[in-house]
CSV table of C-alpha atoms in Angstrom, one decimal:
chain,number,residue,atom,x,y,z
O,1,MET,CA,-15.5,37.5,-100.6
O,2,VAL,CA,-16.4,41.2,-100.3
O,3,SER,CA,-19.2,41.7,-97.8
O,4,ARG,CA,-22.4,43.5,-98.6
O,5,VAL,CA,-23.0,47.1,-97.6
O,6,ARG,CA,-26.0,48.0,-95.5
O,7,VAL,CA,-27.2,51.6,-96.0
O,8,TRP,CA,-30.0,53.4,-94.1
O,9,LEU,CA,-32.0,56.4,-95.4
O,10,ASN,CA,-34.3,58.0,-92.8
O,11,ARG,CA,-37.4,60.0,-93.8
O,12,THR,CA,-35.9,61.1,-97.0
O,13,TYR,CA,-37.4,62.7,-100.2
O,14,ALA,CA,-39.3,60.6,-102.6
O,15,GLU,CA,-36.8,61.4,-105.3
O,16,ASN,CA,-34.2,59.4,-103.4
O,17,VAL,CA,-35.6,56.2,-104.8
O,18,PHE,CA,-33.1,57.0,-107.6
O,19,PHE,CA,-30.3,57.4,-105.1
O,20,MET,CA,-31.2,53.9,-103.9
O,21,ASP,CA,-31.2,52.6,-107.5
O,22,GLN,CA,-27.7,53.9,-108.1
O,23,LEU,CA,-26.4,52.3,-104.9
O,24,ARG,CA,-27.6,48.9,-106.1
O,25,ARG,CA,-26.2,49.4,-109.6
O,26,ASN,CA,-22.8,50.5,-108.4
O,27,PRO,CA,-19.7,50.2,-110.7
O,28,SER,CA,-17.9,48.1,-108.0
O,29,ASP,CA,-20.6,45.4,-108.4
O,30,ARG,CA,-20.8,45.4,-104.6
O,31,ALA,CA,-23.9,43.9,-102.9
O,32,VAL,CA,-26.0,46.7,-101.3
O,33,GLU,CA,-29.0,46.3,-99.0
O,34,ILE,CA,-31.0,49.3,-98.2
O,35,HIS,CA,-33.1,50.0,-95.1
O,36,ALA,CA,-35.6,52.9,-95.1
O,37,THR,CA,-37.7,54.5,-92.5
O,38,HIS,CA,-40.4,57.2,-92.9
O,39,GLY,CA,-43.3,58.8,-91.3
O,40,ASP,CA,-45.5,58.3,-94.3
O,41,PRO,CA,-46.5,54.7,-94.9
O,42,ASP,CA,-47.0,55.4,-98.6
O,43,SER,CA,-43.6,56.9,-99.2
O,44,PRO,CA,-42.1,55.4,-102.4
O,45,VAL,CA,-38.8,55.0,-100.6
O,46,LEU,CA,-40.3,52.3,-98.3
O,47,ALA,CA,-41.3,50.2,-101.3
O,48,ALA,CA,-37.9,50.7,-102.9
O,49,ALA,CA,-36.0,49.5,-99.8
O,50,ASP,CA,-35.1,46.0,-99.0
O,51,THR,CA,-36.4,46.4,-95.5
O,52,ALA,CA,-38.6,49.2,-94.2
O,53,GLU,CA,-40.2,50.5,-91.0
O,54,LEU,CA,-42.4,53.4,-90.0
O,55,GLU,CA,-40.7,55.8,-87.6
O,56,PRO,CA,-42.1,56.4,-84.1
O,57,GLU,CA,-44.1,59.7,-84.0
O,58,ASN,CA,-43.3,62.9,-82.0
O,59,LEU,CA,-39.8,61.9,-80.9
O,60,SER,CA,-37.7,64.8,-79.6
O,61,PRO,CA,-34.3,65.2,-81.3
O,62,ALA,CA,-32.6,63.4,-78.4
O,63,GLY,CA,-35.2,60.6,-78.5
O,64,TYR,CA,-34.7,60.3,-82.2
O,65,VAL,CA,-30.9,59.9,-81.7
O,66,GLU,CA,-31.6,57.0,-79.3
O,67,TYR,CA,-34.0,55.4,-81.9
O,68,ALA,CA,-31.4,55.8,-84.6
O,69,LEU,CA,-28.6,54.2,-82.6
O,70,ALA,CA,-30.9,51.3,-81.9
O,71,GLN,CA,-31.8,50.9,-85.6
O,72,CYS,CA,-28.1,51.0,-86.6
O,73,ALA,CA,-27.1,48.4,-84.0
O,74,ARG,CA,-30.1,46.0,-84.7
O,75,ARG,CA,-29.9,46.3,-88.4
O,76,GLY,CA,-26.1,46.2,-88.8
O,77,ILE,CA,-26.1,49.5,-90.6
O,78,ASP,CA,-22.7,50.3,-92.3
O,79,VAL,CA,-23.6,53.8,-93.6
O,80,PHE,CA,-26.4,56.0,-92.3
O,81,VAL,CA,-27.6,58.9,-94.6
O,82,PRO,CA,-29.6,61.1,-92.1
O,83,ARG,CA,-32.0,63.8,-93.3
O,84,LEU,CA,-34.4,64.2,-90.4
O,85,HIS,CA,-32.7,65.5,-87.2
O,86,GLN,CA,-29.4,65.7,-89.0
O,87,SER,CA,-27.9,68.2,-86.6
O,88,ALA,CA,-28.8,66.1,-83.5
O,89,ILE,CA,-27.5,62.9,-85.2
O,90,VAL,CA,-24.1,64.3,-86.3
O,91,ALA,CA,-23.4,65.5,-82.8
O,92,HIS,CA,-23.3,61.9,-81.7
O,93,ARG,CA,-21.0,60.6,-84.5
O,94,ALA,CA,-18.7,58.8,-82.0
O,95,GLU,CA,-21.6,56.8,-80.6
O,96,PHE,CA,-22.6,55.7,-84.1
O,97,GLU,CA,-19.1,54.7,-84.9
O,98,ALA,CA,-19.1,52.6,-81.7
O,99,VAL,CA,-21.9,50.5,-83.1
O,100,GLY,CA,-20.1,50.2,-86.5
O,101,THR,CA,-22.0,52.9,-88.4
O,102,ALA,CA,-20.5,55.7,-90.5
O,103,LEU,CA,-22.5,58.9,-90.9
O,104,LEU,CA,-22.8,60.2,-94.4
O,105,ALA,CA,-23.2,63.8,-93.2
O,106,PRO,CA,-21.0,66.8,-92.3
O,107,PRO,CA,-19.7,67.5,-88.8
O,108,PRO,CA,-22.0,69.4,-86.4
O,109,GLU,CA,-20.1,72.7,-86.9
O,110,ALA,CA,-20.8,72.7,-90.6
O,111,VAL,CA,-24.5,71.7,-90.2
O,112,ALA,CA,-25.0,74.5,-87.6
O,113,VAL,CA,-23.6,77.2,-90.0
O,114,PHE,CA,-26.0,76.4,-92.8
O,115,HIS,CA,-29.1,75.7,-90.6
O,116,ASP,CA,-29.6,79.5,-90.4
O,117,LYS,CA,-29.5,81.3,-93.7
O,118,VAL,CA,-28.4,84.6,-92.1
O,119,ILE,CA,-25.5,83.0,-90.3
O,120,ALA,CA,-24.7,81.2,-93.6
O,121,TYR,CA,-24.7,84.4,-95.7
O,122,GLU,CA,-22.5,86.2,-93.2
O,123,ALA,CA,-20.0,83.2,-93.1
O,124,VAL,CA,-19.6,82.7,-96.8
O,125,GLN,CA,-19.4,86.5,-97.4
O,126,ALA,CA,-16.5,86.5,-95.0
O,127,ILE,CA,-14.5,84.1,-97.3
O,128,GLY,CA,-15.3,86.2,-100.3
O,129,VAL,CA,-18.3,84.4,-101.9
O,130,PRO,CA,-20.8,86.9,-103.2
O,131,VAL,CA,-24.3,86.9,-101.6
O,132,PRO,CA,-27.4,89.0,-102.5
O,133,PRO,CA,-28.6,91.9,-100.4
O,134,TRP,CA,-30.7,90.5,-97.5
O,135,TYR,CA,-32.7,91.7,-94.5
O,136,ARG,CA,-33.8,89.7,-91.5
O,137,VAL,CA,-37.4,90.5,-90.8
O,138,ARG,CA,-39.5,89.6,-87.7
O,139,ALA,CA,-42.3,92.2,-87.8
O,140,ALA,CA,-44.5,94.2,-90.2
O,141,ASP,CA,-42.6,97.4,-90.0
O,142,GLU,CA,-39.3,95.6,-90.8
O,143,LEU,CA,-40.9,94.0,-93.8
O,144,VAL,CA,-42.1,97.3,-95.2
O,145,ALA,CA,-38.7,98.9,-94.7
O,146,ALA,CA,-37.0,95.9,-96.5
O,147,VAL,CA,-39.4,95.9,-99.4
O,148,GLU,CA,-39.2,99.6,-99.9
O,149,GLU,CA,-35.4,99.5,-99.9
O,150,LEU,CA,-35.3,96.7,-102.5
O,151,GLU,CA,-37.9,98.3,-104.7
O,152,SER,CA,-36.1,101.6,-104.6
O,153,GLY,CA,-33.2,99.8,-106.2
O,154,GLY,CA,-35.4,98.4,-109.0
O,155,HIS,CA,-35.7,94.9,-107.5
O,156,LYS,CA,-38.7,92.7,-106.8
O,157,ALA,CA,-38.8,91.6,-103.1
O,158,CYS,CA,-39.3,88.0,-101.9
O,159,PHE,CA,-39.0,86.3,-98.6
O,160,LYS,CA,-38.4,82.8,-97.2
O,161,PRO,CA,-37.9,81.4,-93.7
O,162,ALA,CA,-34.5,82.0,-92.2
O,163,SER,CA,-34.2,78.3,-91.7
O,164,GLY,CA,-35.8,75.5,-93.8
O,165,ALA,CA,-35.3,73.6,-96.9
O,166,GLY,CA,-36.9,72.7,-100.2
O,167,GLY,CA,-38.3,76.1,-101.0
O,168,VAL,CA,-41.0,75.8,-98.3
O,169,GLY,CA,-42.4,79.2,-97.4
O,170,PHE,CA,-40.9,81.1,-100.4
O,171,ARG,CA,-43.1,84.0,-101.6
O,172,VAL,CA,-42.7,86.9,-104.0
O,173,ILE,CA,-44.1,90.3,-102.8
O,174,THR,CA,-46.4,92.1,-105.2
O,175,ARG,CA,-48.2,95.5,-104.9
O,176,THR,CA,-51.1,94.3,-107.0
O,177,PRO,CA,-54.3,94.2,-104.8
O,178,PHE,CA,-55.8,90.8,-104.2
O,179,SER,CA,-58.4,90.1,-106.9
O,180,LEU,CA,-59.9,87.3,-108.9
O,181,MET,CA,-56.7,87.3,-110.9
O,182,HIS,CA,-55.1,85.6,-107.9
O,183,LEU,CA,-57.8,82.9,-108.0
O,184,SER,CA,-57.5,82.0,-111.6
O,185,GLY,CA,-55.2,79.4,-113.0
O,186,PHE,CA,-52.7,77.5,-110.7
O,187,PRO,CA,-51.6,78.9,-107.4
O,188,SER,CA,-48.6,81.2,-107.7
O,189,PRO,CA,-45.9,82.3,-105.3
O,190,TYR,CA,-47.0,86.0,-105.7
O,191,VAL,CA,-48.7,87.4,-102.6
O,192,PRO,CA,-49.9,91.0,-102.2
O,193,LEU,CA,-47.9,93.1,-99.6
O,194,GLU,CA,-51.1,94.2,-97.8
O,195,LEU,CA,-52.2,90.7,-97.1
O,196,VAL,CA,-48.8,89.7,-95.7
O,197,LEU,CA,-48.7,92.8,-93.5
O,198,GLU,CA,-52.2,92.0,-92.2
O,199,ALA,CA,-51.2,88.4,-91.4
O,200,LEU,CA,-48.1,89.7,-89.6
O,201,ARG,CA,-50.1,92.2,-87.5
O,202,GLN,CA,-52.5,89.5,-86.4
O,203,ALA,CA,-49.9,86.8,-85.7
O,204,GLU,CA,-49.4,85.9,-82.1
O,205,GLU,CA,-45.6,85.2,-82.5
O,206,PRO,CA,-43.0,87.0,-84.6
O,207,VAL,CA,-41.8,85.4,-87.9
O,208,ASP,CA,-38.2,84.9,-88.8
O,209,TRP,CA,-37.8,85.7,-92.5
O,210,LEU,CA,-35.1,86.5,-94.9
O,211,VAL,CA,-36.2,89.3,-97.4
O,212,MET,CA,-34.1,89.6,-100.5
O,213,PRO,CA,-34.4,90.5,-104.2
O,214,ARG,CA,-35.8,87.9,-106.5
O,215,LEU,CA,-32.8,86.4,-108.2
O,216,GLU,CA,-32.7,85.6,-111.9
O,217,GLN,CA,-32.0,82.5,-113.8
O,218,PRO,CA,-30.1,80.4,-114.5
O,219,GLU,CA,-30.1,78.6,-111.2
O,220,VAL,CA,-27.1,76.4,-110.8
O,221,SER,CA,-27.0,73.6,-108.2
O,222,VAL,CA,-23.4,72.4,-107.6
O,223,ASP,CA,-23.3,68.8,-106.2
O,224,CYS,CA,-20.2,68.4,-104.2
O,225,LEU,CA,-18.5,65.3,-102.7
O,226,THR,CA,-16.0,66.3,-100.1
O,227,GLY,CA,-13.8,64.0,-98.0
O,228,PRO,CA,-13.1,64.2,-94.2
O,229,ASP,CA,-9.8,65.8,-95.2
O,230,ASN,CA,-11.9,68.8,-96.6
O,231,ARG,CA,-10.8,68.1,-100.2
O,232,VAL,CA,-13.5,68.1,-102.8
O,233,ARG,CA,-13.5,64.9,-104.9
O,234,LEU,CA,-16.5,65.9,-107.2
O,235,ALA,CA,-18.1,69.2,-108.2
O,236,VAL,CA,-20.6,69.3,-111.0
O,237,GLY,CA,-23.2,72.0,-111.7
O,238,ARG,CA,-26.7,71.2,-112.7
O,239,THR,CA,-28.3,74.2,-114.6
O,240,LYS,CA,-32.0,75.1,-114.4
O,241,ASN,CA,-33.4,77.7,-116.8
O,242,GLY,CA,-37.2,77.3,-116.9
O,243,ARG,CA,-37.9,73.7,-118.1
O,244,ARG,CA,-34.5,73.2,-119.6
O,245,ARG,CA,-31.9,71.5,-117.5
O,246,GLY,CA,-28.3,70.8,-118.2
O,247,PHE,CA,-24.8,70.5,-116.7
O,248,THR,CA,-21.8,72.8,-116.3
O,249,LEU,CA,-18.2,72.7,-115.2
O,250,HIS,CA,-17.7,76.5,-115.5
O,251,GLU,CA,-15.5,77.8,-112.8
O,252,GLN,CA,-17.8,80.8,-112.1
O,253,TRP,CA,-20.0,78.3,-110.4
O,254,LEU,CA,-17.6,75.5,-109.3
O,255,ASP,CA,-14.9,77.7,-107.7
O,256,PRO,CA,-17.2,79.4,-105.1
O,257,ALA,CA,-18.9,76.0,-104.4
O,258,ARG,CA,-15.5,74.4,-103.7
O,259,ARG,CA,-14.5,77.2,-101.5
O,260,ILE,CA,-17.6,76.8,-99.4
O,261,ALA,CA,-17.4,72.9,-99.3
O,262,GLU,CA,-13.7,72.9,-98.3
O,263,GLY,CA,-13.8,76.0,-96.1
O,264,PHE,CA,-16.6,74.8,-93.9
O,265,GLY,CA,-16.0,71.1,-94.0
O,266,LEU,CA,-19.1,70.0,-95.9
O,267,HIS,CA,-18.1,66.4,-95.8
O,268,TYR,CA,-19.6,63.8,-98.1
O,269,LEU,CA,-22.5,65.1,-100.2
O,270,SER,CA,-23.7,68.7,-100.3
O,271,ASN,CA,-25.6,70.9,-102.7
O,272,ILE,CA,-24.7,74.5,-103.2
O,273,GLN,CA,-27.1,76.7,-105.1
O,274,PHE,CA,-26.5,79.9,-107.0
O,275,ARG,CA,-28.5,82.4,-109.1
O,276,MET,CA,-27.8,85.6,-110.9
O,277,PHE,CA,-27.9,89.0,-109.2
O,278,GLY,CA,-27.4,91.5,-112.0
O,279,ASP,CA,-24.5,90.1,-114.1
O,280,ARG,CA,-22.8,87.9,-111.4
O,281,PRO,CA,-23.6,84.7,-109.7
O,282,VAL,CA,-24.5,84.9,-106.0
O,283,LEU,CA,-25.1,82.2,-103.4
O,284,MET,CA,-28.8,81.3,-102.9
O,285,ASP,CA,-28.7,78.3,-100.5
O,286,VAL,CA,-26.5,75.5,-99.1
O,287,ASN,CA,-27.9,72.0,-98.4
O,288,THR,CA,-25.8,69.8,-96.1
O,289,ARG,CA,-27.3,66.7,-97.5
O,290,PRO,CA,-27.6,65.0,-100.9
O,291,ALA,CA,-29.9,66.9,-103.3
O,292,GLY,CA,-33.1,65.2,-104.6
O,293,GLY,CA,-31.8,65.7,-108.1
O,294,LEU,CA,-28.4,64.2,-107.5
O,295,HIS,CA,-29.2,61.1,-109.5
O,296,GLN,CA,-29.4,63.3,-112.6
O,297,LEU,CA,-25.5,63.2,-112.7
O,298,SER,CA,-26.0,59.7,-114.1
O,299,LEU,CA,-26.5,61.5,-117.4
O,300,CYS,CA,-22.8,62.5,-117.1
O,301,GLY,CA,-21.6,59.0,-116.4
O,302,VAL,CA,-21.2,59.7,-112.6
O,303,ASN,CA,-22.6,57.6,-109.7
O,304,ALA,CA,-22.2,60.1,-106.9
O,305,PRO,CA,-24.2,58.1,-104.2
O,306,TRP,CA,-21.8,55.2,-104.5
O,307,ALA,CA,-18.7,57.3,-104.5
O,308,ALA,CA,-20.0,58.9,-101.3
O,309,VAL,CA,-20.7,55.5,-99.7
O,310,GLN,CA,-17.1,54.4,-100.6
O,311,LEU,CA,-15.7,57.6,-99.0
O,312,ALA,CA,-17.8,57.0,-95.8
O,313,LEU,CA,-16.4,53.4,-95.6
O,314,GLY,CA,-12.9,54.7,-95.9
O,315,GLU,CA,-12.5,53.6,-99.5
O,316,ASP,CA,-11.4,56.8,-101.1
O,317,PRO,CA,-12.7,56.9,-104.7
O,318,GLY,CA,-10.2,59.6,-105.6
O,319,GLU,CA,-11.1,62.5,-107.8
O,320,VAL,CA,-14.4,61.8,-109.6
O,321,VAL,CA,-14.4,63.5,-113.0
O,322,PRO,CA,-17.4,63.2,-115.3
O,323,PRO,CA,-16.3,61.4,-118.5
O,324,PHE,CA,-18.7,63.6,-120.4
O,325,LEU,CA,-21.5,66.2,-119.9
O,326,GLY,CA,-24.9,64.9,-120.7
O,327,GLN,CA,-27.2,66.7,-123.1
O,328,ASP,CA,-29.9,69.1,-122.0
O,329,TYR,CA,-33.0,67.5,-120.6
O,330,SER,CA,-36.3,68.1,-118.8
O,331,VAL,CA,-37.7,66.5,-115.6
O,332,VAL,CA,-41.0,64.6,-115.8
O,333,SER,CA,-43.1,62.6,-113.4
O,334,GLY,CA,-43.2,58.8,-113.5
O,335,PRO,CA,-44.8,56.0,-111.6
O,336,ARG,CA,-43.1,54.1,-108.8
O,337,PRO,CA,-44.6,51.2,-106.9
O,338,LEU,CA,-46.0,51.5,-103.4
O,339,ARG,CA,-46.4,48.7,-100.9
O,340,PRO,CA,-49.6,46.8,-101.5
O,341,VAL,CA,-50.6,47.3,-97.9
O,342,SER,CA,-49.7,50.3,-95.8
O,343,LEU,CA,-47.6,49.8,-92.8
O,344,PRO,CA,-49.4,50.5,-89.5
O,345,HIS,CA,-48.6,53.7,-87.7
O,346,GLN,CA,-46.4,53.5,-84.7
O,347,ARG,CA,-47.5,55.2,-81.5
O,348,PRO,CA,-45.1,57.7,-79.8
O,349,GLU,CA,-44.7,55.3,-76.8
O,350,THR,CA,-43.6,52.3,-79.0
O,351,THR,CA,-40.4,50.9,-77.8
O,352,ASP,CA,-39.9,47.8,-79.9
O,353,PRO,CA,-39.4,48.6,-83.6
O,354,LEU,CA,-41.8,47.0,-86.0
O,355,PRO,CA,-40.4,43.8,-87.7
O,356,ALA,CA,-38.8,44.4,-91.1
O,357,VAL,CA,-41.2,44.3,-94.0
O,358,PRO,CA,-39.4,43.1,-97.1
O,359,ALA,CA,-40.1,45.1,-100.3
O,360,PRO,CA,-42.5,43.2,-102.6
O,361,PRO,CA,-41.1,41.8,-105.8
O,362,SER,CA,-43.7,43.7,-107.7
O,363,ALA,CA,-46.6,46.0,-107.1
O,364,GLU,CA,-48.9,48.1,-109.2
O,365,PRO,CA,-47.4,51.6,-109.8
O,366,ALA,CA,-49.2,54.0,-107.6
O,367,GLY,CA,-46.7,56.6,-106.6
O,368,SER,CA,-45.2,59.4,-108.7
O,369,VAL,CA,-41.9,61.1,-108.3
O,370,GLY,CA,-39.9,63.3,-110.6
O,371,SER,CA,-37.2,61.8,-112.8
O,372,ALA,CA,-34.7,63.0,-115.3
O,373,ALA,CA,-35.8,62.1,-118.8
O,374,GLN,CA,-33.8,59.2,-120.2
O,375,ALA,CA,-31.6,59.1,-117.0
O,376,LEU,CA,-30.2,55.6,-116.5
O,377,PRO,CA,-28.8,55.3,-112.9
O,378,LEU,CA,-25.3,53.9,-113.0
């Protein structure tokens, strides 16, 4: 009898409820139990898991590693998919292996390269992957120089933190003075240059921004599954052009993604994003974790989460080729159940983890996450 697989997702995105669904509906018909932890008691992933706990607050990276090792040992975790404190966790891979847990994450060297976007751009440029022009900015005068240089070339300047994920902190520079126009309608990413400069001059500490031209659509996110042998098993591009989404296997997107995934050892699941600069694709960002939209590959007949878990367990799925490319689609919000009663917060000094709280068999839908229209997790 084949044993069940115990998977842990820590403080992950709400969209990964679909990741969890796909693990349970795996084509191997293998029993999967999912443990989830989070800092938000109303995260949908806690309700979607078989067992769930709130994470202790304010742990240092080293303290979090100790907490994670204890979780894996106590819960009998076979595969751990770390998002929070990923870089600290992967540095202790041998200790997790010693308690019987495989990390579904790249080695520390790969995580370190892509933690800082400047280091990442320099590294991928060195292997021949095109990147957009970029400037590292820490002060107001550097921002002005970067913006003027980009505008002189006919580009619209934007900036984002040199480290970070999920588009947090992305803004587009405009020369339009602040007015009621900026206060009508929905909030926009556009921010007047003068307001940014004033904020920088008043700041007590320097910023660390990457200033670059605003890149054009389409945006193509290539989901890759790479083995510990640095060989890519799966590469599929998800296209975004406004509301319209689709899929591509065109080599202009997949070839540079494979070169990055194999060249830097982005083991297991990664997401490599491109946009257009003029008439050619350039790298936008690299995520060393599963993308929130990974489940959308189910529209192509692919269960990427399960293939990744198999690979982490040493059960090589071989080359994973989509049997077809799904039709174009849009992403809409949908309800997901929450726990009927919130879990209590843990204090920073808590040493004994909370007891497992089994997911309720049913609950009133109260949470909302994005989903691919008509996507059926495999």
